[in-house]
Short mmCIF file of C-alpha atoms in Angstrom, two decimals:
data_model
loop_
_atom_site.label_atom_id
_atom_site.label_comp_id
_atom_site.label_asym_id
_atom_site.label_seq_id
_atom_site.Cartn_x
_atom_site.Cartn_y
_atom_site.Cartn_z
CA MET A 6 140.77 86.86 92.96
CA LEU A 7 139.85 90.48 93.70
CA LYS A 8 138.80 91.02 90.09
CA MET A 9 136.59 87.92 90.18
CA PHE A 10 134.97 89.05 93.43
CA SER A 11 134.29 92.50 91.96
CA ALA A 12 132.71 90.95 88.87
CA ALA A 13 130.49 88.72 90.99
CA ARG A 14 129.28 91.72 92.99
CA LYS A 15 128.13 93.34 89.75
CA TYR A 16 126.80 90.20 88.10
CA ILE A 17 124.26 89.12 90.71
CA PRO A 18 122.31 92.39 91.14
CA ARG A 19 122.50 93.16 87.42
CA ARG A 20 121.15 89.72 86.53
CA ILE A 21 118.31 90.14 89.02
CA LYS A 22 117.41 93.58 87.62
CA TYR A 23 117.44 92.23 84.09
CA LEU A 24 115.12 89.36 84.99
CA LEU A 25 112.74 91.59 86.96
CA ARG A 26 112.55 94.38 84.38
CA LYS A 27 112.06 92.10 81.38
CA PRO A 28 113.28 94.86 79.06
CA THR A 29 112.43 94.96 75.38
CA PRO A 30 115.05 95.95 72.79
CA PRO A 31 114.82 99.41 71.21
CA ALA A 32 112.47 99.41 68.24
CA THR A 33 111.80 101.62 65.25
CA ALA A 34 108.37 103.12 64.62
CA ALA A 35 108.01 100.79 61.64
CA PRO A 36 110.13 97.72 60.84
CA PHE A 37 112.75 98.00 58.12
CA ALA A 38 111.63 96.61 54.78
CA GLY A 39 114.93 96.35 52.93
CA PRO A 40 118.70 96.57 53.30
CA VAL A 41 120.20 98.71 56.05
CA VAL A 42 123.64 100.31 55.87
CA VAL A 43 125.43 100.77 59.20
CA VAL A 44 128.10 103.44 58.90
CA GLY A 45 130.93 103.40 61.41
CA SER A 46 133.89 105.67 62.00
CA ALA A 47 136.84 103.58 60.77
CA PRO A 48 139.05 105.77 58.57
CA LYS A 49 138.35 103.69 55.45
CA SER A 50 134.79 103.09 54.29
CA HIS A 51 133.06 102.51 50.97
CA LYS A 52 129.66 103.34 49.53
CA PRO A 53 127.73 100.07 49.14
CA ILE A 54 126.97 98.85 45.63
CA GLY A 55 123.38 99.61 44.63
CA LEU A 56 122.75 102.15 47.41
CA ASP A 57 119.51 103.98 46.63
CA ALA A 58 116.41 105.37 48.36
CA THR A 59 115.20 101.88 49.31
CA TYR A 60 118.14 101.43 51.69
CA ARG A 61 117.99 102.83 55.22
CA ILE A 62 121.14 104.29 56.77
CA ILE A 63 122.18 104.09 60.43
CA SER A 64 125.08 106.26 61.54
CA VAL A 65 127.12 105.69 64.69
CA ASN A 66 128.20 108.72 66.76
CA ALA A 67 129.73 111.19 64.26
CA SER A 68 130.16 108.69 61.43
CA GLN A 69 127.70 110.55 59.23
CA LEU A 70 130.69 112.63 58.16
CA ALA A 71 131.45 109.78 55.74
CA LEU A 72 128.05 110.28 54.09
CA GLN A 73 129.11 113.59 52.59
CA SER A 74 131.09 111.83 49.88
CA TRP A 75 127.97 109.75 49.13
CA ASP A 76 125.90 112.93 48.54
CA ILE A 77 123.69 112.11 51.54
CA ASP A 78 122.92 114.96 53.92
CA ALA A 79 121.65 113.02 56.92
CA PRO A 80 121.18 109.40 58.03
CA ASP A 81 117.76 107.94 58.74
CA ILE A 82 118.86 106.93 62.23
CA THR A 83 121.80 107.74 64.49
CA LEU A 84 122.95 105.70 67.47
CA MET A 85 125.04 107.76 69.85
CA GLY A 86 126.77 107.00 73.14
CA TYR A 87 125.80 109.02 76.20
CA ASN A 88 129.35 110.31 76.57
CA GLU A 89 129.23 112.05 73.19
CA ILE A 90 126.71 114.58 74.56
CA GLU A 91 128.68 115.84 77.57
CA GLY A 92 131.98 113.94 77.70
CA THR A 93 135.29 115.79 77.90
CA ASN A 94 137.61 113.20 76.37
CA THR A 95 139.12 113.78 72.92
CA SER A 96 136.71 111.53 71.05
CA ALA A 97 133.58 113.12 72.56
CA VAL A 98 134.80 116.64 71.89
CA GLU A 99 135.52 115.74 68.26
CA VAL A 100 132.09 114.13 67.86
CA ARG A 101 130.37 117.32 68.98
CA ARG A 102 132.56 119.43 66.70
CA VAL A 103 131.66 117.32 63.67
CA LEU A 104 127.94 117.12 64.45
CA ALA A 105 127.48 120.86 65.02
CA GLY A 106 124.82 122.11 62.62
CA LYS A 107 123.97 118.61 61.38
CA ARG A 108 120.85 116.53 61.85
CA THR A 109 119.46 113.01 61.68
CA GLY A 110 116.07 111.38 61.36
CA ALA A 111 115.65 109.43 64.61
CA LEU A 112 118.27 109.62 67.35
CA TYR A 113 118.82 106.81 69.85
CA VAL A 114 121.09 107.74 72.76
CA LEU A 115 122.56 104.73 74.54
CA ALA A 116 122.73 104.55 78.35
CA TRP A 117 121.74 108.19 78.95
CA ARG A 118 120.91 108.62 82.66
CA HIS A 119 120.01 112.28 83.11
CA GLY A 120 116.48 112.60 81.76
CA ARG A 121 115.02 113.94 78.54
CA GLU A 122 115.20 117.64 79.45
CA ARG A 123 118.97 117.51 79.94
CA LEU A 124 119.38 115.46 76.76
CA GLU A 125 117.46 118.02 74.72
CA ALA A 126 119.56 120.80 76.24
CA GLY A 127 122.73 118.93 75.32
CA LEU A 128 121.61 118.45 71.72
CA LYS A 129 120.69 122.12 71.49
CA ALA A 130 124.13 123.08 72.79
CA ILE A 131 125.74 120.98 70.08
CA GLY A 132 123.38 122.30 67.42
CA TYR A 133 122.40 118.77 66.40
CA GLY A 134 118.85 118.28 65.20
CA CYS A 135 116.59 115.25 64.94
CA ASN A 136 112.96 114.43 64.18
CA GLU A 137 112.67 112.28 67.30
CA ALA A 138 114.94 111.33 70.18
CA HIS A 139 114.92 108.08 72.15
CA ILE A 140 116.79 107.08 75.30
CA VAL A 141 118.01 103.47 75.40
CA ASP A 142 118.99 102.24 78.84
CA ARG A 143 121.58 99.59 79.66
CA TYR A 144 119.02 96.82 80.09
CA GLN A 145 117.40 97.49 76.72
CA ARG A 146 120.85 97.24 75.14
CA ILE A 147 121.50 93.95 76.98
CA ALA A 148 118.11 92.70 75.80
CA LEU A 149 118.99 93.59 72.21
CA LEU A 150 122.11 91.42 72.18
CA HIS A 151 120.30 88.66 74.06
CA LYS A 152 117.32 88.61 71.69
CA VAL A 153 119.29 88.71 68.45
CA SER A 154 122.30 86.58 69.32
CA GLY A 155 121.03 84.44 72.20
CA ARG A 156 123.97 85.62 74.32
CA LEU A 157 123.31 87.26 77.69
CA ASN A 158 126.06 89.81 78.25
CA LEU A 159 125.52 91.90 81.37
CA GLU A 160 128.30 94.36 80.41
CA LEU A 161 130.32 93.97 83.58
CA ASP A 162 133.31 95.89 82.19
CA ALA A 163 134.50 97.72 79.07
CA GLU A 164 136.19 94.62 77.65
CA THR A 165 132.94 92.66 77.54
CA LYS A 166 130.81 95.38 75.94
CA CYS A 167 130.06 95.64 72.24
CA SER A 168 130.88 98.89 70.48
CA ASN A 169 128.07 101.16 69.38
CA GLY A 170 128.74 100.03 65.82
CA ILE A 171 127.90 96.42 66.65
CA ILE A 172 124.90 97.59 68.68
CA ALA A 173 123.73 99.33 65.49
CA VAL A 174 124.08 96.05 63.56
CA LEU A 175 122.00 94.26 66.19
CA PHE A 176 119.46 97.09 66.11
CA ALA A 177 119.10 96.78 62.33
CA LEU A 178 118.65 93.01 62.52
CA TYR A 179 116.11 93.21 65.34
CA ASN A 180 114.08 95.76 63.41
CA GLY A 181 113.77 93.63 60.30
CA ALA A 182 116.63 94.52 57.95
CA THR A 183 116.70 92.10 55.02
CA ALA A 184 120.46 92.63 54.89
CA VAL A 185 122.91 94.63 56.99
CA ILE A 186 125.85 96.18 55.14
CA ILE A 187 128.54 97.61 57.39
CA SER A 188 130.82 100.33 56.09
CA GLY A 189 133.58 101.87 58.17
CA ILE A 190 133.39 99.18 60.85
CA ASN A 191 136.57 97.21 61.32
CA PRO A 192 137.35 95.76 64.76
CA HIS A 193 141.05 95.66 63.83
CA SER A 194 141.46 99.29 62.78
CA ALA A 195 142.62 102.31 64.78
CA GLY A 196 141.54 105.91 64.39
CA HIS A 197 138.28 107.56 63.39
CA VAL A 198 137.15 109.24 60.19
CA TYR A 199 136.19 112.41 62.09
CA ASN A 200 139.55 113.06 63.76
CA GLY A 201 143.24 112.52 63.16
CA VAL A 202 144.41 111.50 66.62
CA ASN A 203 144.49 107.78 65.76
CA LEU A 204 142.86 106.63 68.99
CA ALA A 205 142.90 102.89 69.67
CA ARG A 206 139.60 101.06 69.45
CA LYS A 207 137.93 99.44 72.44
CA HIS A 208 135.74 96.32 72.42
CA VAL A 209 137.87 94.64 69.70
CA ARG A 210 137.50 91.06 70.95
CA MET A 211 133.81 91.32 71.78
CA ASP A 212 132.99 92.95 68.43
CA ALA A 213 134.80 90.25 66.46
CA GLU A 214 133.18 87.48 68.49
CA THR A 215 129.71 88.96 68.10
CA LEU A 216 130.01 89.39 64.34
CA ALA A 217 131.24 85.81 64.01
CA ARG A 218 128.32 84.56 66.11
CA LEU A 219 125.75 86.49 64.08
CA VAL A 220 127.15 85.11 60.83
CA SER A 221 127.12 81.57 62.24
CA LEU A 222 123.44 82.04 63.13
CA GLY A 223 122.67 82.81 59.50
CA TYR A 224 122.06 86.54 59.68
CA PRO A 225 122.57 88.42 56.39
CA ILE A 226 125.56 90.57 57.37
CA TYR A 227 127.92 91.98 54.76
CA THR A 228 130.64 94.58 54.48
CA ALA A 229 131.17 97.20 51.80
CA ASP A 230 134.88 97.37 52.66
CA PRO A 231 137.18 94.88 50.84
CA GLN A 232 139.82 95.08 53.57
CA VAL A 233 137.29 94.13 56.25
CA SER A 234 136.06 91.25 54.12
CA GLU A 235 139.60 89.93 53.90
CA GLU A 236 140.49 90.46 57.55
CA ILE A 237 137.41 89.15 59.35
CA GLY A 238 135.75 87.02 56.68
CA LEU A 239 132.47 88.89 56.16
CA PRO A 240 131.06 88.51 52.64
CA LEU A 241 131.57 91.55 50.44
CA TRP A 242 128.31 93.28 49.50
CA GLN A 243 127.52 92.82 45.80
CA GLY A 244 124.01 94.26 45.75
CA ASP A 245 120.58 93.17 46.96
CA ASP A 246 120.16 90.64 44.14
CA HIS A 247 122.97 88.56 45.64
CA VAL A 248 121.36 88.09 49.07
CA ASP A 249 120.66 84.44 49.77
CA SER A 250 116.95 84.20 50.56
CA LYS A 251 117.67 81.62 53.24
CA THR A 252 119.75 84.09 55.24
CA LYS A 253 116.88 86.59 55.26
CA ILE A 254 114.84 84.21 57.39
CA ALA A 255 117.02 84.80 60.46
CA SER A 256 116.31 88.53 60.39
CA GLU A 257 112.61 88.11 59.64
CA ARG A 258 112.04 85.88 62.67
CA VAL A 259 113.98 87.88 65.27
CA ARG A 260 111.09 90.16 66.31
CA THR A 261 108.50 87.37 66.35
#
């Protein structure tokens, strides 16, 4: 009963704020015009078949470490949680260690609350460079899931939030990806490619439910990882020639 009362106290004001603000999802400067690879931090990941300069790459937190074996220096876009900039937990500390001296194209920091000046100082302290930095607030993130999936999730607790990896998938779809290929994203795995402490993953149920919903809506979502294909049923990426043209329609209409 107490938990339900606490949830209700959050739900009502958050719903009102969402309706009043009418937030728009985070957008790229120009829509994607081809396949987008979303690289997560699961210990096992694979380079997608056919990957070339026509593909765009989105990295999540410090997942760009996996790109080194693909001979790619930096992703086009990085989505990063606010905690990775200043957090003191093991994962955040490891993220900063791995990203030191690296860079990305465009950086989108999720739920940052301290203003641009402090964000820029934090990035400078890490030694992480970018061509442009964007702050994405909670309501923009809620709007992203709502717009793409039709599901209004007000993020009342950690269990009902999507991981940053799934947010990156939604971001790619919203911004026009003709196909989204996930690599290193497995809701059932533990551990991260950038550390060896084997931390358990959060958001497992919500991530699996969201991926299933997106697939049921006809979005062109694939995985480059055979194990993920077997475990959660996503089609294995076989190259852009194998994309069903009907499934592209769902992505093309999402920003209209």
